[in-house]
Coordinates of C-alpha atoms and ligand atoms in Angstrom, one line a residue:
Chain R
M51 CA 17.1 -4.2 17.7
N52 CA 17.6 -5.5 21.1
V53 CA 14.9 -3.7 22.8
K54 CA 16.7 -3.7 26.1
Q55 CA 19.1 -1.2 24.5
L56 CA 16.3 1.0 23.4
K57 CA 15.3 3.9 25.4
T58 CA 11.6 3.5 25.8
T59 CA 9.7 5.9 27.9
E60 CA 8.4 3.0 29.9
Q61 CA 10.3 3.3 33.2
K62 CA 7.1 3.6 35.1
R63 CA 4.4 2.0 33.3
P64 CA 0.9 3.2 34.3
E65 CA -1.9 0.7 34.5
G66 CA -3.4 -0.2 31.0
C67 CA -0.2 0.9 29.2
L68 CA 1.6 -1.3 26.7
D69 CA 4.7 -3.2 27.8
V70 CA 6.4 -2.7 24.5
T71 CA 9.6 -4.6 25.5
R72 CA 7.4 -7.7 26.0
V73 CA 5.3 -7.0 23.0
R74 CA 8.4 -6.9 20.7
E75 CA 9.5 -10.3 22.0
D76 CA 6.2 -11.7 20.6
F77 CA 7.3 -10.8 17.0
P78 CA 10.1 -13.1 15.8
V79 CA 10.8 -11.1 12.7
L80 CA 11.8 -8.1 14.7
C81 CA 15.0 -9.6 16.2
Q82 CA 16.8 -9.6 12.9
T83 CA 19.5 -7.4 11.5
V84 CA 19.2 -6.1 7.9
H85 CA 22.5 -5.0 6.2
G86 CA 24.1 -5.4 9.5
K87 CA 21.8 -3.0 11.3
P88 CA 18.9 -3.9 13.6
L89 CA 15.7 -4.1 11.6
V90 CA 13.5 -1.0 12.1
Y91 CA 10.1 -2.0 10.6
L92 CA 8.1 1.1 9.8
D93 CA 6.0 -0.2 6.9
N94 CA 3.1 -1.5 9.0
A95 CA 0.4 0.2 6.9
A96 CA 1.5 -2.1 4.0
T97 CA 1.4 -5.1 6.3
A98 CA 2.0 -5.7 9.9
Q99 CA 4.3 -8.3 11.3
K100 CA 2.9 -11.5 12.9
P101 CA 3.1 -12.4 16.5
R102 CA 4.3 -15.9 17.4
A103 CA 0.7 -16.8 18.5
V104 CA -0.6 -16.3 15.0
I105 CA 2.3 -18.1 13.3
R106 CA 1.9 -21.1 15.7
R107 CA -1.9 -21.2 15.3
V108 CA -1.6 -21.5 11.5
A109 CA 1.0 -24.2 11.9
E110 CA -1.1 -26.0 14.4
Y111 CA -4.1 -26.0 12.1
Y112 CA -2.0 -27.6 9.3
E113 CA -0.4 -30.1 11.7
T114 CA -3.5 -31.2 13.6
E115 CA -6.7 -30.0 12.1
N116 CA -6.3 -29.6 8.4
S117 CA -9.5 -30.5 6.5
N118 CA -12.2 -28.8 4.6
I119 CA -15.0 -27.1 6.5
H120 CA -18.7 -27.3 6.4
R121 CA -18.4 -30.5 4.5
G122 CA -17.3 -33.5 6.5
V123 CA -19.0 -35.3 9.3
H124 CA -15.6 -36.5 10.4
W125 CA -13.8 -35.2 13.5
L126 CA -11.1 -33.2 11.7
S127 CA -13.6 -31.3 9.6
E128 CA -15.7 -30.6 12.7
T129 CA -12.7 -29.3 14.5
A130 CA -11.6 -27.1 11.6
T131 CA -15.1 -25.8 11.1
R132 CA -15.3 -24.9 14.8
A133 CA -12.1 -23.0 14.6
Y134 CA -13.1 -21.2 11.4
E135 CA -16.4 -20.2 12.9
G136 CA -14.7 -19.3 16.1
T137 CA -12.9 -16.5 14.2
R138 CA -16.3 -15.2 13.0
T139 CA -17.4 -15.0 16.7
A140 CA -14.2 -13.3 17.7
V141 CA -14.5 -10.8 14.8
R142 CA -18.1 -10.1 15.6
Q143 CA -17.2 -9.3 19.2
F144 CA -14.2 -7.3 18.1
L145 CA -16.3 -5.1 15.8
N146 CA -19.3 -5.3 18.1
A147 CA -21.5 -6.4 15.2
A148 CA -25.0 -7.5 16.2
E149 CA -24.9 -10.9 14.5
E150 CA -22.4 -13.4 13.3
R151 CA -24.0 -13.6 9.9
E152 CA -23.0 -10.0 9.3
I153 CA -19.4 -11.1 9.2
V154 CA -18.3 -12.3 5.7
F155 CA -14.8 -13.6 5.1
V156 CA -13.2 -12.5 1.9
R157 CA -9.7 -12.2 0.6
G158 CA -9.0 -8.7 1.9
T159 CA -10.3 -5.1 1.9
T160 CA -10.0 -5.0 -1.8
E161 CA -12.3 -7.9 -2.3
A162 CA -14.7 -6.7 0.3
I163 CA -15.1 -3.3 -1.5
N164 CA -15.4 -5.1 -4.9
L165 CA -18.1 -7.3 -3.4
V166 CA -20.2 -4.3 -2.2
A167 CA -19.6 -2.3 -5.4
R168 CA -20.7 -5.2 -7.6
C169 CA -23.5 -6.7 -5.5
Y170 CA -25.0 -3.7 -3.8
G171 CA -24.0 -1.1 -6.4
G172 CA -24.7 -3.4 -9.3
A173 CA -28.3 -4.0 -8.0
R174 CA -29.0 -0.4 -7.0
L175 CA -27.2 2.0 -9.3
Q176 CA -28.9 3.4 -12.4
A177 CA -27.9 5.9 -15.0
G178 CA -27.4 9.3 -13.5
D179 CA -27.1 8.0 -9.9
E180 CA -24.1 9.1 -7.9
V181 CA -21.5 7.5 -5.7
V182 CA -19.5 9.7 -3.3
I183 CA -15.9 9.0 -2.3
S184 CA -13.2 11.2 -1.1
A185 CA -10.0 12.6 -2.6
M186 CA -7.9 10.5 -0.1
E187 CA -9.0 7.0 -1.2
H188 CA -6.7 4.0 -1.7
H189 CA -7.1 2.8 -5.3
S190 CA -9.1 -0.1 -4.0
N191 CA -11.9 2.3 -2.9
I192 CA -11.8 4.1 -6.2
V193 CA -11.5 1.6 -9.0
P194 CA -14.4 -0.8 -8.0
W195 CA -16.7 2.2 -7.9
Q196 CA -15.4 3.5 -11.1
L197 CA -16.0 0.1 -12.8
I198 CA -19.6 -0.2 -11.6
C199 CA -20.4 3.4 -12.3
Q200 CA -19.1 3.0 -15.9
E201 CA -21.2 -0.1 -16.3
K202 CA -24.4 1.6 -14.9
G203 CA -23.9 5.1 -16.3
A204 CA -23.6 6.4 -12.8
V205 CA -21.3 9.2 -11.7
L206 CA -18.4 9.2 -9.2
R207 CA -18.3 12.3 -7.1
V208 CA -15.2 13.2 -5.1
I209 CA -15.1 15.1 -1.8
P210 CA -12.1 17.4 -1.8
V211 CA -9.5 17.4 1.0
D212 CA -7.9 20.6 2.3
D213 CA -4.2 21.4 2.5
H214 CA -3.9 19.7 5.9
G215 CA -5.3 16.5 4.5
D216 CA -8.7 16.8 6.1
I217 CA -12.0 16.2 4.3
V218 CA -13.8 19.5 3.5
M219 CA -17.1 18.8 5.3
D220 CA -19.1 21.6 3.6
E221 CA -18.3 20.1 0.3
Y222 CA -19.3 16.7 1.5
H223 CA -22.7 18.0 2.6
R224 CA -23.0 19.7 -0.7
L225 CA -22.3 16.5 -2.6
L226 CA -25.0 14.6 -0.7
G227 CA -27.9 15.0 -3.1
P228 CA -31.0 13.4 -4.4
R229 CA -29.0 11.2 -6.8
T230 CA -26.5 10.0 -4.2
R231 CA -26.9 6.2 -3.7
M232 CA -23.7 5.3 -1.9
V233 CA -20.9 6.9 0.2
A234 CA -17.6 5.1 0.5
L235 CA -14.9 6.6 2.8
P236 CA -11.7 5.6 4.5
H237 CA -11.7 5.4 8.2
V238 CA -8.0 6.4 8.3
S239 CA -6.1 7.5 5.2
N240 CA -3.2 5.2 4.3
A241 CA -1.4 8.1 2.5
L242 CA -1.9 11.0 4.9
G243 CA -2.7 9.4 8.3
T244 CA -6.0 11.4 8.6
V245 CA -8.6 10.0 10.9
N246 CA -11.9 10.9 9.3
P247 CA -14.9 11.9 11.4
I248 CA -16.7 8.9 10.0
K249 CA -19.4 8.7 12.7
Q250 CA -20.5 12.2 11.9
M251 CA -20.2 11.5 8.1
I252 CA -22.3 8.4 8.4
A253 CA -25.0 10.3 10.3
D254 CA -24.9 12.9 7.6
A255 CA -25.3 10.4 4.8
H256 CA -28.1 8.6 6.6
G257 CA -29.8 11.9 7.0
A258 CA -29.9 12.0 3.2
G259 CA -31.0 8.3 3.1
V260 CA -27.7 7.1 1.8
P261 CA -25.8 4.0 3.0
V262 CA -22.0 4.2 3.9
L263 CA -19.2 1.8 3.3
V264 CA -16.1 2.4 5.5
D265 CA -12.7 1.3 4.2
G266 CA -11.3 0.3 7.5
A267 CA -8.0 -1.2 6.3
Q268 CA -6.1 1.4 8.3
G269 CA -8.8 1.9 10.9
V270 CA -9.2 -1.4 12.6
P271 CA -5.5 -1.9 13.6
H272 CA -5.3 1.5 15.3
T273 CA -8.6 2.3 17.0
R274 CA -11.6 0.7 18.6
V275 CA -14.2 0.0 16.0
D276 CA -17.8 -0.4 17.0
V277 CA -19.9 -0.9 13.9
Q278 CA -23.2 -0.5 15.8
D279 CA -22.1 2.7 17.4
L280 CA -20.8 4.0 14.0
D281 CA -24.0 2.8 12.4
C282 CA -22.0 2.1 9.2
D283 CA -23.7 -0.1 6.6
F284 CA -20.5 -1.8 5.5
Y285 CA -17.0 -2.0 7.0
A286 CA -14.1 -3.6 5.3
F287 CA -10.7 -4.6 6.6
S288 CA -7.7 -6.9 5.9
S289 CA -6.4 -9.5 8.3
H290 CA -2.8 -8.9 7.3
K291 CA -2.7 -5.3 8.6
L292 CA -4.1 -6.5 11.9
Y293 CA -1.2 -8.9 12.6
G294 CA -3.0 -11.8 10.9
P295 CA -2.2 -13.8 7.8
T296 CA -2.5 -12.4 4.3
G297 CA -5.3 -13.5 1.9
V298 CA -8.0 -13.0 4.5
G299 CA -10.3 -10.0 5.0
V300 CA -13.6 -9.2 6.6
L301 CA -16.7 -7.5 5.2
Y302 CA -19.1 -6.5 7.8
G303 CA -22.5 -5.6 6.4
K304 CA -25.8 -4.9 8.0
A305 CA -27.9 -8.1 7.7
S306 CA -30.8 -6.3 6.0
L307 CA -28.5 -5.0 3.2
L308 CA -26.6 -8.3 2.8
E309 CA -29.9 -10.2 2.6
E310 CA -31.1 -8.2 -0.4
M311 CA -27.9 -8.4 -2.3
P312 CA -27.3 -11.0 -5.0
P313 CA -24.4 -13.4 -4.4
Y314 CA -20.9 -12.3 -5.5
Q315 CA -19.5 -15.5 -6.8
G316 CA -21.2 -18.9 -7.5
G317 CA -19.9 -22.2 -6.4
G318 CA -19.7 -24.6 -3.5
D319 CA -20.8 -23.6 0.0
M320 CA -22.9 -20.6 -1.2
I321 CA -25.9 -22.8 -2.2
L322 CA -28.6 -24.7 -0.4
S323 CA -29.6 -26.7 -3.5
V324 CA -28.6 -26.7 -7.1
S325 CA -30.4 -28.0 -10.1
F326 CA -29.9 -27.0 -13.7
E327 CA -33.1 -25.0 -13.6
E328 CA -32.6 -23.2 -10.4
T329 CA -30.2 -22.7 -7.5
E330 CA -31.3 -21.7 -4.0
Y331 CA -28.7 -19.6 -2.3
N332 CA -27.4 -20.3 1.1
V333 CA -28.1 -18.1 4.1
L334 CA -25.8 -15.4 5.3
P335 CA -22.9 -15.2 5.5
Y336 CA -22.3 -18.3 3.4
K337 CA -24.1 -16.8 0.4
F338 CA -21.0 -14.7 0.0
E339 CA -18.4 -17.4 0.7
A340 CA -18.3 -19.5 -2.4
G341 CA -15.7 -22.2 -2.6
T342 CA -13.1 -23.4 -0.1
P343 CA -12.0 -20.3 1.8
N344 CA -8.6 -19.5 3.2
I345 CA -9.3 -21.7 6.3
A346 CA -5.8 -21.5 7.8
G347 CA -5.8 -17.7 7.2
V348 CA -9.2 -17.2 8.9
I349 CA -8.1 -19.3 11.9
G350 CA -4.9 -17.3 12.0
L351 CA -7.0 -14.1 12.0
G352 CA -8.8 -15.5 15.0
A353 CA -5.5 -15.8 16.8
A354 CA -4.6 -12.2 15.8
V355 CA -7.8 -10.8 17.2
E356 CA -7.2 -12.8 20.4
Y357 CA -3.7 -11.3 20.6
I358 CA -5.0 -7.8 20.2
N359 CA -7.7 -8.4 22.7
A360 CA -5.0 -9.5 25.2
L361 CA -3.0 -6.4 24.6
G362 CA -6.1 -4.2 24.6
I363 CA -6.9 -2.2 21.5
E364 CA -7.1 1.0 23.6
A365 CA -3.6 0.4 25.0
V366 CA -2.3 -0.3 21.5
A367 CA -4.0 2.9 20.2
S368 CA -2.7 5.2 22.9
H369 CA 0.8 3.8 22.6
E370 CA 0.8 4.3 18.8
D371 CA -0.7 7.7 19.1
R372 CA 2.2 8.7 21.3
V373 CA 4.8 7.3 18.9
V374 CA 3.2 8.8 15.9
A375 CA 2.9 12.2 17.5
Y376 CA 6.5 12.0 18.4
A377 CA 7.3 11.0 14.8
A378 CA 5.4 14.0 13.3
E379 CA 7.2 16.4 15.6
R380 CA 10.7 14.8 15.3
L381 CA 10.6 14.4 11.5
A382 CA 9.3 18.0 11.0
S383 CA 12.5 19.2 12.6
V384 CA 14.8 17.2 10.2
P385 CA 16.4 19.6 7.6
G386 CA 14.6 19.3 4.3
V387 CA 11.6 17.3 5.6
R388 CA 8.1 18.5 4.7
L389 CA 5.1 16.6 6.1
V390 CA 2.5 15.7 3.6
G391 CA -0.7 15.7 5.6
T392 CA -1.0 17.6 8.9
P393 CA -4.5 16.5 9.7
G394 CA -6.5 17.5 12.8
R395 CA -6.5 13.9 14.0
R396 CA -3.7 11.6 12.9
A397 CA -3.3 7.9 13.4
S398 CA -0.8 5.3 12.5
L399 CA 1.5 7.0 10.0
V400 CA 3.5 10.0 8.8
S401 CA 3.9 10.8 5.1
F402 CA 6.6 13.2 4.0
V403 CA 9.0 14.4 1.4
L404 CA 12.7 15.4 1.8
G405 CA 13.4 18.4 -0.3
D406 CA 13.3 17.4 -3.9
V407 CA 15.0 14.1 -3.2
H408 CA 12.9 11.4 -4.7
A409 CA 11.2 9.0 -2.2
H410 CA 12.7 6.0 -3.9
D411 CA 16.2 7.2 -3.3
I412 CA 15.4 7.8 0.3
G413 CA 14.0 4.3 0.6
T414 CA 17.2 2.8 -0.6
I415 CA 19.3 4.9 1.7
L416 CA 17.1 4.1 4.7
D417 CA 17.2 0.4 3.8
Q418 CA 20.9 0.5 4.1
E419 CA 20.3 1.6 7.7
G420 CA 18.0 -1.4 8.3
I421 CA 14.9 0.8 8.2
A422 CA 11.9 -0.4 6.2
V423 CA 9.6 2.4 5.0
R424 CA 7.2 2.6 2.1
T425 CA 8.1 4.9 -0.7
G426 CA 5.9 5.8 -3.7
H427 CA 2.3 6.7 -4.2
H428 CA 0.9 4.3 -1.7
C429 CA -1.9 3.2 -4.1
A430 CA -3.3 6.7 -3.7
M431 CA -2.2 8.5 -6.9
P432 CA -4.9 11.2 -6.6
V433 CA -3.5 12.1 -3.1
M434 CA -0.1 12.6 -4.6
E435 CA -1.6 14.8 -7.3
R436 CA -3.6 16.8 -4.8
F437 CA -0.4 17.6 -2.8
G438 CA 1.7 18.1 -5.9
V439 CA 4.3 15.4 -5.2
P440 CA 5.1 12.4 -7.3
A441 CA 5.6 10.2 -4.3
T442 CA 6.2 10.4 -0.5
V443 CA 8.1 8.5 2.1
R444 CA 5.7 6.9 4.6
A445 CA 6.6 5.7 8.1
S446 CA 3.8 3.7 9.6
F447 CA 3.6 2.3 13.1
A448 CA 2.3 -0.6 15.0
C449 CA 2.1 -1.8 18.6
Y450 CA 5.8 -2.8 18.7
N451 CA 7.3 0.4 17.5
V452 CA 9.2 2.8 19.8
E453 CA 10.5 6.3 19.8
A454 CA 14.1 5.1 19.4
E455 CA 13.1 3.8 16.0
V456 CA 11.8 7.3 15.0
D457 CA 15.2 8.6 16.0
A458 CA 16.9 6.1 13.8
L459 CA 14.7 7.2 11.0
A460 CA 15.5 10.8 11.6
D461 CA 19.2 10.0 11.6
G462 CA 18.8 8.1 8.3
L463 CA 17.1 11.0 6.7
E464 CA 19.8 13.4 7.8
K465 CA 22.3 11.1 6.1
A466 CA 20.2 11.1 2.9
W467 CA 20.0 14.8 3.0
R468 CA 23.8 15.2 3.3
L469 CA 24.4 12.8 0.5
F470 CA 22.1 14.6 -1.9
R471 CA 23.2 18.0 -0.8
G472 CA 26.7 17.0 -1.4
V473 CA 27.8 18.1 2.1
Chain O
M204 CA 27.4 -4.3 2.2
S205 CA 28.3 -2.0 -0.5
D206 CA 28.8 1.7 0.1
L207 CA 25.9 3.9 -0.9
R208 CA 28.5 6.0 -2.7
D209 CA 28.9 3.1 -5.1
L210 CA 25.3 3.6 -6.1
Y211 CA 25.0 7.3 -5.8
Q212 CA 28.2 8.3 -7.6
E213 CA 28.9 11.9 -8.2
L214 CA 28.1 11.6 -11.9
I215 CA 24.7 10.2 -11.1
L216 CA 24.0 12.9 -8.5
D217 CA 25.1 15.5 -11.0
H218 CA 23.0 14.2 -13.9
N219 CA 20.0 14.0 -11.5
R220 CA 20.5 17.7 -10.4
R221 CA 21.1 18.9 -14.0
P222 CA 19.6 16.4 -16.5
R223 CA 21.0 16.8 -20.0
N224 CA 18.8 16.8 -23.1
F225 CA 15.8 17.4 -20.9
G226 CA 12.6 18.6 -22.5
P227 CA 10.5 18.2 -25.7
L228 CA 12.0 17.7 -29.1
A229 CA 10.3 19.6 -31.9
E230 CA 11.8 17.4 -34.6
A231 CA 10.9 14.1 -32.9
N232 CA 9.5 11.5 -35.2
R233 CA 9.1 8.9 -32.5
S234 CA 8.3 9.1 -28.8
A235 CA 7.5 6.5 -26.1
K236 CA 6.7 6.7 -22.5
G237 CA 8.0 4.4 -19.8
I238 CA 6.2 3.9 -16.5
N239 CA 7.3 2.2 -13.4
P240 CA 4.0 1.5 -11.7
L241 CA 5.7 0.6 -8.5
C242 CA 6.9 4.1 -7.8
G243 CA 5.1 6.2 -10.3
D244 CA 8.2 7.2 -12.2
K245 CA 7.5 8.3 -15.8
V246 CA 10.0 9.0 -18.5
T247 CA 9.2 9.9 -22.1
V248 CA 11.9 9.5 -24.7
H249 CA 11.7 11.6 -27.9
L250 CA 13.7 10.5 -30.9
Q251 CA 14.6 12.0 -34.2
V252 CA 15.6 9.0 -36.3
E253 CA 16.8 9.4 -39.8
D254 CA 18.4 6.8 -42.1
G255 CA 18.5 4.3 -39.2
Q256 CA 20.5 6.8 -37.1
V257 CA 19.5 8.6 -33.9
K258 CA 19.9 12.2 -35.0
D259 CA 18.7 13.7 -31.8
I260 CA 17.2 12.5 -28.6
R261 CA 15.7 14.2 -25.6
F262 CA 13.6 13.1 -22.6
E263 CA 11.1 14.4 -20.1
G264 CA 9.6 13.1 -17.0
T265 CA 9.8 12.6 -13.2
G266 CA 11.6 10.0 -11.3
C267 CA 14.2 9.1 -8.7
A268 CA 17.8 10.0 -9.1
I269 CA 18.7 6.7 -10.7
S270 CA 16.0 6.9 -13.3
I271 CA 16.6 10.5 -14.2
A272 CA 20.4 10.2 -14.3
S273 CA 20.1 7.0 -16.3
A274 CA 17.9 8.7 -18.8
S275 CA 20.2 11.7 -19.0
V276 CA 23.4 9.7 -19.5
M277 CA 21.5 7.5 -22.0
T278 CA 20.6 10.5 -24.2
E279 CA 24.2 11.6 -24.2
S280 CA 25.4 8.1 -25.1
L281 CA 23.0 7.6 -28.0
K282 CA 23.4 10.7 -30.2
R283 CA 24.4 9.8 -33.7
Q284 CA 24.4 6.1 -32.9
T285 CA 22.7 3.7 -35.3
R286 CA 19.6 1.8 -34.2
E287 CA 21.6 -1.4 -33.9
D288 CA 24.2 0.3 -31.8
A289 CA 21.5 1.6 -29.5
V290 CA 19.9 -1.8 -29.0
S291 CA 23.2 -3.4 -28.4
L292 CA 24.2 -0.8 -25.9
F293 CA 20.9 -1.4 -24.0
E294 CA 21.7 -5.1 -23.9
R295 CA 25.1 -4.5 -22.5
F296 CA 23.8 -1.9 -20.0
H297 CA 21.1 -4.4 -18.9
R298 CA 23.7 -7.1 -18.4
M299 CA 25.8 -4.7 -16.4
V300 CA 23.0 -3.7 -14.0
A301 CA 21.2 -7.0 -13.8
P302 CA 23.8 -9.7 -14.4
A303 CA 22.2 -13.0 -15.6
D304 CA 22.7 -15.8 -13.1
G305 CA 24.6 -13.4 -10.8
V306 CA 27.7 -13.5 -13.0
E307 CA 29.0 -10.0 -12.8
S308 CA 30.5 -8.5 -15.8
D309 CA 31.7 -5.1 -16.7
P310 CA 31.1 -4.8 -20.4
P311 CA 33.7 -2.8 -22.3
D312 CA 33.1 0.6 -23.8
M313 CA 30.3 1.7 -21.6
G314 CA 31.7 5.2 -21.1
K315 CA 29.8 7.2 -18.5
L316 CA 27.2 4.5 -18.3
A317 CA 29.7 2.5 -16.3
A318 CA 28.7 4.7 -13.4
F319 CA 25.5 2.6 -13.1
A320 CA 27.4 -0.6 -12.4
G321 CA 26.6 -0.2 -8.7
V322 CA 22.9 -0.6 -9.3
R323 CA 23.5 -4.4 -9.5
D324 CA 23.9 -4.5 -5.8
Y325 CA 20.4 -3.0 -5.4
P326 CA 18.0 -5.3 -7.3
A327 CA 15.0 -3.1 -6.4
R328 CA 16.5 -0.3 -8.3
V329 CA 17.3 -2.1 -11.6
K330 CA 13.9 -1.0 -13.0
C331 CA 14.8 2.6 -12.2
A332 CA 18.0 2.3 -14.1
T333 CA 16.4 0.7 -17.1
L334 CA 13.2 2.7 -17.3
A335 CA 14.3 5.2 -20.0
W336 CA 16.0 2.4 -21.9
H337 CA 12.7 0.5 -22.1
A338 CA 11.0 3.6 -23.4
L339 CA 13.8 4.0 -25.9
R340 CA 13.3 0.5 -27.1
A341 CA 9.6 1.1 -27.5
A342 CA 10.2 4.3 -29.4
L343 CA 12.6 2.6 -31.7
D344 CA 10.1 -0.1 -32.3
G345 CA 7.4 2.5 -32.9
K346 CA 5.2 1.4 -30.1
E347 CA 2.5 3.9 -29.2
K348 CA 1.4 2.7 -25.8
A349 CA 3.3 3.4 -22.6
V350 CA 5.7 0.6 -21.7
S351 CA 5.8 -0.7 -18.1
T352 CA 8.7 -2.0 -16.2
E353 CA 6.5 -4.7 -14.7
Ligands
LIG6 C1 -6.9 2.4 3.1 C2 -6.7 1.1 2.4 N1 -7.7 0.6 1.7 C3 -7.5 -0.6 1.1 C4 -6.4 -1.3 1.1 C5 -6.3 -2.6 0.4 O1 -6.1 -3.7 1.2 P1 -5.7 -5.1 0.7 O2 -4.6 -4.9 -0.3 O3 -5.3 -5.9 1.9 O4 -6.9 -5.6 0.0 C6 -5.3 -0.8 1.8 C7 -4.0 -1.5 1.9 O5 -3.1 -1.4 1.1 C8 -5.4 0.5 2.5 O6 -4.4 1.0 3.1

């Protein structure tokens, strides 16, 4: 879509507000047409588009700095190592972590959670112990816990969500008991858009002496995260949802906890010395970074963080909040639409159904209009079950989305409704 | 680009709204479930096979218009067909919705199934159109476990 044709509500842009027209120009993918229509990309919760700065930085690494890190004394390796570690510094600042060694690079949120479940849960959990998660988890914050609980004979307890898609706090408090060893929660639900009161929930868990992992896959891109202020024990997110490359993620963990955890994988870089009798593990964070990592991806993530910093995460958040609020209101007025999730605080996305038209059919019809949405269970089958729907349509927003795209979506939905109603 | 009406033909919309042969089958001697993990569609096909012939067939499940209509029309097309006819019809149906090497062909004698030819312009939807057929195949083969389109 040529943004100049879009009516943005940006005529008079107050200080600290996002210049969306400029922002859109930073994302090469957005200036395409799909099936002859301007691309309207509303599948950001699945993965965000990449700004030119990130794409260029990855190319630059391969063109001028490519080499393995932490291994060579040669110039290239030193340059690459510096760039790789530069991202760690940028991420530490971005999350306001106390120390760089608390930032572990992994493949994504999924791997970060698996690492904690396996290494922290594996060392701590005993038969009869309990792990508390919520009814709005992504599968990647369910299955790793299920696996370790099965192995240890521990029990997975689930905090219910109410009809709005908010966590039932009383139930949460009731579940925090003497056998609770871990709480794992999403910052923002990828299926409902709920922003959870995680700061309060973390304080509650700590009151019961229980550490908390926050699945921040949908949190970090949409809100300022300060891990020290939250006082979370672990925080996981994926680069690719934050405008960075795929195949990279971050696990933040309090140093004291990471220190006592056994390594996740064995191999190069995670050791200080190896003999056949004994291996001495490397210090944090390298203990958890076995093997050659996704160097280009990590460096690309650094560029993404720099990009967000330049826009200002607060400016991004307030822009998105406006668009998402408009979307919730506008879509609710489309005939046949029923929102799934009407949480007290919403971020990033709107999930809905259109009468009894299956989400998949809507996805195809919208695609013909150039509109990309996610349709299905969003890797959150228990949420679908809770709300009694097989699937939903999800429109999810990023810094470059505008109200006119919401209007295009609404028009597409009206078209789908007409087709299926036979009118 | 092809018109959406080529995909969502009236026959498909109708079978989606009022699926035929929908529900359990008391006399079934074979059943199999097909799952499309991508969208969560689930279709169970029940068969009563006697002397190598599909004596009766019904289906249950949830899914998009394409998968439900496809299951519905499939059940209509298979009654009193032999096992071999059923397998051969699946092969022709598959060729129609997912032409090998992009060579489009409209196999003869498809009857109402011809309404699904438009699916070939929507590669993402081929799995929807073939879900019930995969379950059918598994049921004919006597497979117990759910089959996946992946
Ligand atoms: C809330 C939530 N948690 C975890 C994940 C998994 O992220 P990834 O696939 O990048 O590991 C996602 C993304 O799909 C998500 O939305």
